[in-house]
CSV table of C-alpha atoms and ligand atoms in Angstrom, one decimal:
chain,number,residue,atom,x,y,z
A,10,UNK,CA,-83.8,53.1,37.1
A,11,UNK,CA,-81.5,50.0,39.1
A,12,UNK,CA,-78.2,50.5,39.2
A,13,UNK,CA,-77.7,47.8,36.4
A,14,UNK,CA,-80.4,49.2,34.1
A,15,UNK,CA,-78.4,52.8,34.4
A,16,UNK,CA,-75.2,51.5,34.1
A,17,UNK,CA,-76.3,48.7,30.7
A,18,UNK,CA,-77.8,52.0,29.4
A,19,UNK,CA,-74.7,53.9,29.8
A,20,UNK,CA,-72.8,51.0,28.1
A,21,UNK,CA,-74.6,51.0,25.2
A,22,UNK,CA,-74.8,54.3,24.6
A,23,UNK,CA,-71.2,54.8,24.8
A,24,UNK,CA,-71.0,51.5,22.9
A,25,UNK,CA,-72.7,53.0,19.7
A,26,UNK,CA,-70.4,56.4,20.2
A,27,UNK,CA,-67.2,54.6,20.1
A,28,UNK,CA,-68.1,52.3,17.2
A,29,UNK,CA,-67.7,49.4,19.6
A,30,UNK,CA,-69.1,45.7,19.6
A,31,UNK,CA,-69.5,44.0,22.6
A,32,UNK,CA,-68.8,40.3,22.7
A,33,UNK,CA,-69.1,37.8,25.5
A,34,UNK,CA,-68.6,34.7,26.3
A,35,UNK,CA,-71.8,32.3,27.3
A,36,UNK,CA,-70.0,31.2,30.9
A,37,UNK,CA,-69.8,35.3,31.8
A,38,UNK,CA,-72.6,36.6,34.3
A,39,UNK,CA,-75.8,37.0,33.4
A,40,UNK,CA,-75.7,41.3,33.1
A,41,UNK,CA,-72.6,41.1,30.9
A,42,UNK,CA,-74.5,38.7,28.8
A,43,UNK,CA,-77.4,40.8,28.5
A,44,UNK,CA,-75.0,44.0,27.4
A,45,UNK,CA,-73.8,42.1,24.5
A,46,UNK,CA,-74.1,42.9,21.2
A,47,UNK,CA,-73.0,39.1,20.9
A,48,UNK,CA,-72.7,36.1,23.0
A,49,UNK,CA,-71.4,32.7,21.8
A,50,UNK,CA,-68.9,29.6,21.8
A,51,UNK,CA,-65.4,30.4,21.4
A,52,UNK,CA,-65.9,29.7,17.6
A,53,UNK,CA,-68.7,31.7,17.4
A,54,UNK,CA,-67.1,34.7,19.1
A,55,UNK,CA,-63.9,34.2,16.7
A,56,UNK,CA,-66.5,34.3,13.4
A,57,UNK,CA,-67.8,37.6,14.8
A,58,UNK,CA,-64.2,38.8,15.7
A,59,UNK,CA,-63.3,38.1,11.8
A,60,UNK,CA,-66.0,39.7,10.6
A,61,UNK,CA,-67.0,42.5,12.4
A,62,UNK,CA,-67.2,46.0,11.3
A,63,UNK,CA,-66.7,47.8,14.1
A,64,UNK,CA,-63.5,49.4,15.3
A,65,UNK,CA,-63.2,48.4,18.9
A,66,UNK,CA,-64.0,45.0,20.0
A,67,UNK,CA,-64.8,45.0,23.8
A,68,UNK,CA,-64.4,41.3,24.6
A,69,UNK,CA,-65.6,39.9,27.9
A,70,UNK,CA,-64.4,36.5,28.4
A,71,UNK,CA,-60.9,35.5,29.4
A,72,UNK,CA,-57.3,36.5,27.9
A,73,UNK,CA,-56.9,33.6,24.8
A,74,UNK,CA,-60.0,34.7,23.2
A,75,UNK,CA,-60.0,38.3,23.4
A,76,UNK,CA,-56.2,37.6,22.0
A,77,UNK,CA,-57.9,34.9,19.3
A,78,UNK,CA,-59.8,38.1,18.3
A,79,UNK,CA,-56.7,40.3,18.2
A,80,UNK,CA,-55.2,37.8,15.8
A,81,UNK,CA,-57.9,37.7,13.1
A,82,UNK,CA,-59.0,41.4,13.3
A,83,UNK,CA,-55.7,42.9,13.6
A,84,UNK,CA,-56.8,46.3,12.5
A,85,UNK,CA,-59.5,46.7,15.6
A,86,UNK,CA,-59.1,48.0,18.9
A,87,UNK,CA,-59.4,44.5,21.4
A,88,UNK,CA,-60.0,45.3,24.5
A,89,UNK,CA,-60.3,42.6,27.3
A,90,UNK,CA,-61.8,44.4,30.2
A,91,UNK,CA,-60.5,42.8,33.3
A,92,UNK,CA,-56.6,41.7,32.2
A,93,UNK,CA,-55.9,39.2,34.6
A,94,UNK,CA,-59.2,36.9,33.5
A,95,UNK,CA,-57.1,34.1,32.6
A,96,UNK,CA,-57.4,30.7,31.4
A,97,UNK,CA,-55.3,27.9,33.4
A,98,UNK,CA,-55.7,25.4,31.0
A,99,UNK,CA,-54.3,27.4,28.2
A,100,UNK,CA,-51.2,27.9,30.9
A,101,UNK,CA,-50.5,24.4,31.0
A,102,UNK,CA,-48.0,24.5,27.6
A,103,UNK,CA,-46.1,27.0,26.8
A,104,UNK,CA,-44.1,27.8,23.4
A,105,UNK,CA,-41.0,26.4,24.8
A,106,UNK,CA,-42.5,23.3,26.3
A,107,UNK,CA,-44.8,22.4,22.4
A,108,UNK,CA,-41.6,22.9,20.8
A,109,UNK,CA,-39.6,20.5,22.7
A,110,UNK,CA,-42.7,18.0,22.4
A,111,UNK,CA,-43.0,18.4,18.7
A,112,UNK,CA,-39.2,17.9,18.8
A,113,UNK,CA,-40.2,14.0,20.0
A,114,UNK,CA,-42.6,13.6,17.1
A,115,UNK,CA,-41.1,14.6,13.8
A,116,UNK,CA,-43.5,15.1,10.9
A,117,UNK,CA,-46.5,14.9,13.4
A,118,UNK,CA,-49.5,17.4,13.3
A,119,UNK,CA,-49.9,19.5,15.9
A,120,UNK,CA,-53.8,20.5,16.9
A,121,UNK,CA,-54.5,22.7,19.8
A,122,UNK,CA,-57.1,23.7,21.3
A,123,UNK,CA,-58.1,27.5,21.0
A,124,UNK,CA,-57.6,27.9,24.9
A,125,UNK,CA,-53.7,28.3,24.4
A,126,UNK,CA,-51.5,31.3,23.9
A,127,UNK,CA,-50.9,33.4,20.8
A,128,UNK,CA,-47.4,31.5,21.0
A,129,UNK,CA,-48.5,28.2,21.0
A,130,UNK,CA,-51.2,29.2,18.3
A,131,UNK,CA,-47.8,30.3,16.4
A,132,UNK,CA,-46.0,26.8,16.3
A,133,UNK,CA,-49.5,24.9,15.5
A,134,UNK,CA,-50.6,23.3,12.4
A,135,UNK,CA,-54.3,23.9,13.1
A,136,UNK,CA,-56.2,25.5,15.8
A,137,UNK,CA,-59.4,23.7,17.0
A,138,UNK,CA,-62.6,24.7,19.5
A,139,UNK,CA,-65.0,22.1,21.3
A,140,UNK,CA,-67.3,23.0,18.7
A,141,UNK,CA,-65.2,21.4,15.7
A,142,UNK,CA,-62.6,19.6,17.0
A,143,UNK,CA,-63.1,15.6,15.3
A,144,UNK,CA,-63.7,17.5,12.1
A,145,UNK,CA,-60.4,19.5,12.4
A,146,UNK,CA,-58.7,16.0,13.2
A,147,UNK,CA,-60.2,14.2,10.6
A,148,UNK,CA,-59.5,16.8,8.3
A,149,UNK,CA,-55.7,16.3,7.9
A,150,UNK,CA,-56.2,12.8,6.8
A,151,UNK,CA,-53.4,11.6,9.1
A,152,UNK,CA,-52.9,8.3,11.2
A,153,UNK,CA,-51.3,10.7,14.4
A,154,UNK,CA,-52.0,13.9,15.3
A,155,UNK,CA,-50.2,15.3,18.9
A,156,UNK,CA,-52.9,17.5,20.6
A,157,UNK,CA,-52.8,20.1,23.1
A,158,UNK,CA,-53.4,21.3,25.8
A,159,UNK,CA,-56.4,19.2,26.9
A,160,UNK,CA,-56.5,15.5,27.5
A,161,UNK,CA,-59.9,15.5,27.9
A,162,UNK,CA,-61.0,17.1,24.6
A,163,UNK,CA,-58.1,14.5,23.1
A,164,UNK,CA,-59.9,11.8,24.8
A,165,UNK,CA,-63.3,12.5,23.1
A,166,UNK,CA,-61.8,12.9,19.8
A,167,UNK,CA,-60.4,10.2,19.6
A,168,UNK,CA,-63.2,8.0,20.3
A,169,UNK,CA,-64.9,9.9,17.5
A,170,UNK,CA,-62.3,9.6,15.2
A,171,UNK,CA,-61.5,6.3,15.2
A,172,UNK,CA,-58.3,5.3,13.4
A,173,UNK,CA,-56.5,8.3,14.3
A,174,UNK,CA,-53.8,7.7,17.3
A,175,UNK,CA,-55.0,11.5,19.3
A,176,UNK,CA,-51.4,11.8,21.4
A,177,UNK,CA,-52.3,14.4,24.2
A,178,UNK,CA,-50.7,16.7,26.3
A,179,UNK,CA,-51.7,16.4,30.0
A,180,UNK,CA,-53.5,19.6,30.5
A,181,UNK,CA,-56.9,20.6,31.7
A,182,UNK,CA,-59.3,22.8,32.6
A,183,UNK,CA,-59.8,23.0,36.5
A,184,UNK,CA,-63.4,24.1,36.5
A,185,UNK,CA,-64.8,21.0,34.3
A,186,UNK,CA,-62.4,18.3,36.3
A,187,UNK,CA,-63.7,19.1,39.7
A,188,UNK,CA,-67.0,17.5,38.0
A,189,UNK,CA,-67.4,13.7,39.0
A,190,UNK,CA,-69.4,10.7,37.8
A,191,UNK,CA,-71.1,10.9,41.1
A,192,UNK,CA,-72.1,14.4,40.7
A,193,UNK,CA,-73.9,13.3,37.4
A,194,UNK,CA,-75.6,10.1,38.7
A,195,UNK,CA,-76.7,11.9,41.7
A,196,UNK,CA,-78.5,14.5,39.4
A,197,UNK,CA,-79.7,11.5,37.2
A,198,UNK,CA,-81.2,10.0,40.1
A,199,UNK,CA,-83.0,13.5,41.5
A,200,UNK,CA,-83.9,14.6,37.1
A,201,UNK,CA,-84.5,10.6,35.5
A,202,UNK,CA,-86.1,12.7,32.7
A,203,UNK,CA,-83.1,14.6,31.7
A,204,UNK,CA,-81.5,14.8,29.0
A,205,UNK,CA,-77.8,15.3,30.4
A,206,UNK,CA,-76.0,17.7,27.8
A,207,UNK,CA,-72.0,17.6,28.6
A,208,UNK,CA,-69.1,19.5,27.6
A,209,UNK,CA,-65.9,18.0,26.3
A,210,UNK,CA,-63.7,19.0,28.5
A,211,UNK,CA,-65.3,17.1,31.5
A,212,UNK,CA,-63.5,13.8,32.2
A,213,UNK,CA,-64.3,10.2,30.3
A,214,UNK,CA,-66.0,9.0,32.8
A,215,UNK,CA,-68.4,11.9,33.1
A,216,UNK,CA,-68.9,12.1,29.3
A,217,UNK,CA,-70.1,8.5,29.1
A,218,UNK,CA,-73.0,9.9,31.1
A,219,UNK,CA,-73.9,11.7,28.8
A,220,UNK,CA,-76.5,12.3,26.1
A,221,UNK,CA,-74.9,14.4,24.5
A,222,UNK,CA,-71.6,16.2,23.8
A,223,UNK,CA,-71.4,19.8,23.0
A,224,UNK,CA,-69.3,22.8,23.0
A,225,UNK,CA,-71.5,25.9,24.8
A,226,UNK,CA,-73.5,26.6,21.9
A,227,UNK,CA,-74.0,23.3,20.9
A,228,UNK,CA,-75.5,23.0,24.1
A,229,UNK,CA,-78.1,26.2,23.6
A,230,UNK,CA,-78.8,24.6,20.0
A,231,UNK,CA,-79.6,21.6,21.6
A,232,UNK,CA,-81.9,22.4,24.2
A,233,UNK,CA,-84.1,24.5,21.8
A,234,UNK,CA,-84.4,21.6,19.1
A,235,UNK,CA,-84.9,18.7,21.1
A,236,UNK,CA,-87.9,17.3,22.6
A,237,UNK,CA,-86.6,17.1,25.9
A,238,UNK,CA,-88.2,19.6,28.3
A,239,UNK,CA,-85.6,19.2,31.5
A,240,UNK,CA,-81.6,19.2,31.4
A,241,UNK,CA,-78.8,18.3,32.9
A,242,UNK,CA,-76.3,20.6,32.5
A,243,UNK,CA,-72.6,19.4,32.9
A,244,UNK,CA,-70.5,22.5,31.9
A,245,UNK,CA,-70.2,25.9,33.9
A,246,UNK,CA,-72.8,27.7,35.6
A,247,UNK,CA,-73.0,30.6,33.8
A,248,UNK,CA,-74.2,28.9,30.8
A,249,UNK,CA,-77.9,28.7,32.9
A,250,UNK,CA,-78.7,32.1,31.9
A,251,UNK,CA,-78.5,31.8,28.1
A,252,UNK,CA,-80.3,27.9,28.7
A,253,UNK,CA,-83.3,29.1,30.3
A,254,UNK,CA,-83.9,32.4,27.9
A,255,UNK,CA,-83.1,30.3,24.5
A,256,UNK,CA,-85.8,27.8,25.6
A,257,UNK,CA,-88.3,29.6,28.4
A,258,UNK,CA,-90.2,26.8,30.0
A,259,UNK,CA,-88.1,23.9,29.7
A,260,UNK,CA,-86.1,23.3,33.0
A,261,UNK,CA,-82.2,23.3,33.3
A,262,UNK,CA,-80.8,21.6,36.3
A,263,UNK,CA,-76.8,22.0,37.3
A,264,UNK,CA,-74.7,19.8,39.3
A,265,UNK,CA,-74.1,19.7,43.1
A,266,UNK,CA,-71.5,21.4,43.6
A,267,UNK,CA,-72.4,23.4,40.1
A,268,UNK,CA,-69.2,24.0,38.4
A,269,UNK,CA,-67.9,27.6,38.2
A,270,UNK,CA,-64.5,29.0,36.3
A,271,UNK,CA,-63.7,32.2,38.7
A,272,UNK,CA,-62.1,33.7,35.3
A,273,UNK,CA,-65.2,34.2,33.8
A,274,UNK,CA,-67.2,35.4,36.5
A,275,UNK,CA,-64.1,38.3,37.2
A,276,UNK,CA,-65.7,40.6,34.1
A,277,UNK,CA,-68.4,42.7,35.6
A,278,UNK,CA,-70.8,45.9,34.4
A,279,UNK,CA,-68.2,48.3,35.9
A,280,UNK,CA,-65.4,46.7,34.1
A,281,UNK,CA,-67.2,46.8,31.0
A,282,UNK,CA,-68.2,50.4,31.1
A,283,UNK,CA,-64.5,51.1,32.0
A,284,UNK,CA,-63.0,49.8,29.0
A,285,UNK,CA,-65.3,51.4,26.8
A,286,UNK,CA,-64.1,54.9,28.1
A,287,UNK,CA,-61.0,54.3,28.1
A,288,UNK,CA,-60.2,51.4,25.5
A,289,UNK,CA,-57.8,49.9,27.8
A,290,UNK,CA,-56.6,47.5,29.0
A,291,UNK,CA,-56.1,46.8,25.0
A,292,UNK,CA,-54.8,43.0,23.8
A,293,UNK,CA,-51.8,43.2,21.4
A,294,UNK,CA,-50.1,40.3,19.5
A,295,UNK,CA,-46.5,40.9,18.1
A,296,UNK,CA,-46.3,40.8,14.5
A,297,UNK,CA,-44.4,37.8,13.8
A,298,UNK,CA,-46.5,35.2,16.4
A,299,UNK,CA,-49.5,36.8,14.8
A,300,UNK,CA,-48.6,36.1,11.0
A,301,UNK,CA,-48.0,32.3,12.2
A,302,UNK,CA,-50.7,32.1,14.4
A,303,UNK,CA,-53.4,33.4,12.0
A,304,UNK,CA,-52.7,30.4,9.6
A,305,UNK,CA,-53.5,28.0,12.5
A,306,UNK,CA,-56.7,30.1,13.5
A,307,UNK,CA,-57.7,30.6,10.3
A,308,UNK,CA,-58.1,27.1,9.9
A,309,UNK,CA,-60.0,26.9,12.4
A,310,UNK,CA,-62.9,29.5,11.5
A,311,UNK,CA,-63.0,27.6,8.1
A,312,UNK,CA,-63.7,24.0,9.2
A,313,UNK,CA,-67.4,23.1,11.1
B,426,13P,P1,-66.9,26.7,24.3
B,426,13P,O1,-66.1,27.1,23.1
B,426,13P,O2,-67.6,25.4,24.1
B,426,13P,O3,-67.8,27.8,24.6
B,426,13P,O4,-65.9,26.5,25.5
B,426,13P,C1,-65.0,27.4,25.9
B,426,13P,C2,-64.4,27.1,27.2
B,426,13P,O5,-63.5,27.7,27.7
B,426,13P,C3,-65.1,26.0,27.9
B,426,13P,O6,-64.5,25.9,29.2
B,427,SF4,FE1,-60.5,27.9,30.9
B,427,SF4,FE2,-62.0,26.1,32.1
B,427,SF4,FE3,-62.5,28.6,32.5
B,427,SF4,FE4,-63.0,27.5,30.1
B,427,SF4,S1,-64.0,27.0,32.1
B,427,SF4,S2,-62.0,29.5,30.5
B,427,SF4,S3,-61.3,26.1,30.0
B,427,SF4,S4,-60.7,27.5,33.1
């Protein structure tokens, strides 16, 4: 047996002993992928967290969605198994910093975006993912909405929603802005073909590029049900893997430089046999931000 083929064996088995699920994220390398009992979109990997029967959730992906999990299966054992896999964009507002916004715009809406902490979450009048975000927005039937923390996801929803004024905070997520129109022309040149499938996150100028507009999943939906048979994929790397064995024998071409988040790639087999003998390190969420986030998230799961 490889090394990985012992090591996935030993992870399930214990995975089945301990009453665990494993969830992953469709950026995380390609073995952790394959160990998964589930891999998805950030919405997709909240649904399962909600409704999952198991008692210990071993989430590999970064710290705001094994904590998303936390929030809506309070009951379960979440388990994130390298702590430090961050997200920077969801670093970019803190509690203290929404509050003082919100201060500016009395009576406004606040959206944010699932990559944010359980404290933000908790002064947040709905959550959102890149998967449902204009339907969130159009949802409160408002004429302003303040959104946070990613200007590029603001950017796009407002286009799709027009009418509403989408005021954003200035965040963003490192990984998708190092991605330039020239990276995508110079792919459209070497693929003509393509269909170019881009994530939300990406800059304006990149997503005018595109065909198509998708959160992760929307992007593995896509690929199987369109006629297309070659892509362009404008979203992290690690999203390849799922691409290529959700449609064998269409092609999926990434950028040049392809983008990677380091965050996601941190989680490896070791890590995730670790966690399930040990259940640590374990994700808490105090009480009180989790009461008031879970309204917020809640939201969320409902709408898309
Ligand atoms: P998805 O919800 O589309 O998978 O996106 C999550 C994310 O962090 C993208 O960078
Ligand atoms: Fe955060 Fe970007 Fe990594 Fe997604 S790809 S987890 S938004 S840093």
């Amino acid at each position: 047996m490889t090394d990985t083929a012992d090591i996935t064996a030993q992870i399930r088995a214990l995975a089945s002993e301990k009453h665990a699920v494993i969830l992953a994220h469709n950026y995380q390398r390609a073995e952790v992928q394959d160990v998964a009992d589930f891999v998805g979109d950030s919405l997709g990997l909240s649904r399962t967290a909600a409704e999952t029967d198991a008692d210990v959730i071993i989430f590999c992906g970064v710290h705001f969605m094994a904590e998303t999990a936390k929030i809506l299966a309070p009951g379960k054992t979440v388990v994130l198994p390298v702590l430090d896999a961050g997200c920077p964009m969801a670093d970019m507002i803190t509690a203290q910093k929404l509050a003082a916004w919100k201060a500016e715009y009395p009576g406004v809406p606040v959206v944010t975006y699932v990559n944010s902490t359980a404290e933000v979450k908790a002064l947040t009048d709905v959550c959102c993912t890149s998967a449902n975000a204009p339907q969130v927005v159009r949802s409160l039937g408002v004429d302003r909405v303040l959104f946070a923390p990613d200007r590029n996801l603001a950017h796009w929803v407002a286009e799709q929603v027009p009418g509403v004024e989408v005021i954003a905070w200035q965040g963003f997520c490192p990984t998708h802005e190092r991605i330039h129109a020239e990276h995508v022309i110079a792919a459209k040149e070497a693929h003509p073909d393509a269909e170019v499938l881009a994530h939300p996150e990406c800059r304006p100028e990149v997503l005018a590029l595109a065909d198509a507009v998708l959160s992760t999943s929307g992007m593995l939906r896509r690929a199987v049900e369109s006629p297309a048979t070659e892509f362009i994929v404008v979203t992290e790397e690690g999203l390849l893997h799922g691409l290529e064995k959700a449609a064998p024998g269409k092609r999926f071409f990434t950028l040049d430089p392809c983008a990677v988040c380091p965050n996601m790639k941190k989680t490896a087999l070791p890590d995730v046999l670790r966690a399930l003998q040990t259940l640590e390190p374990r994700i808490e969420v105090s009480d009180d931000v989790r009461t008031r986030a879970l309204v917020s998230v809640e939201r969320m799961v409902e709408i898309g």
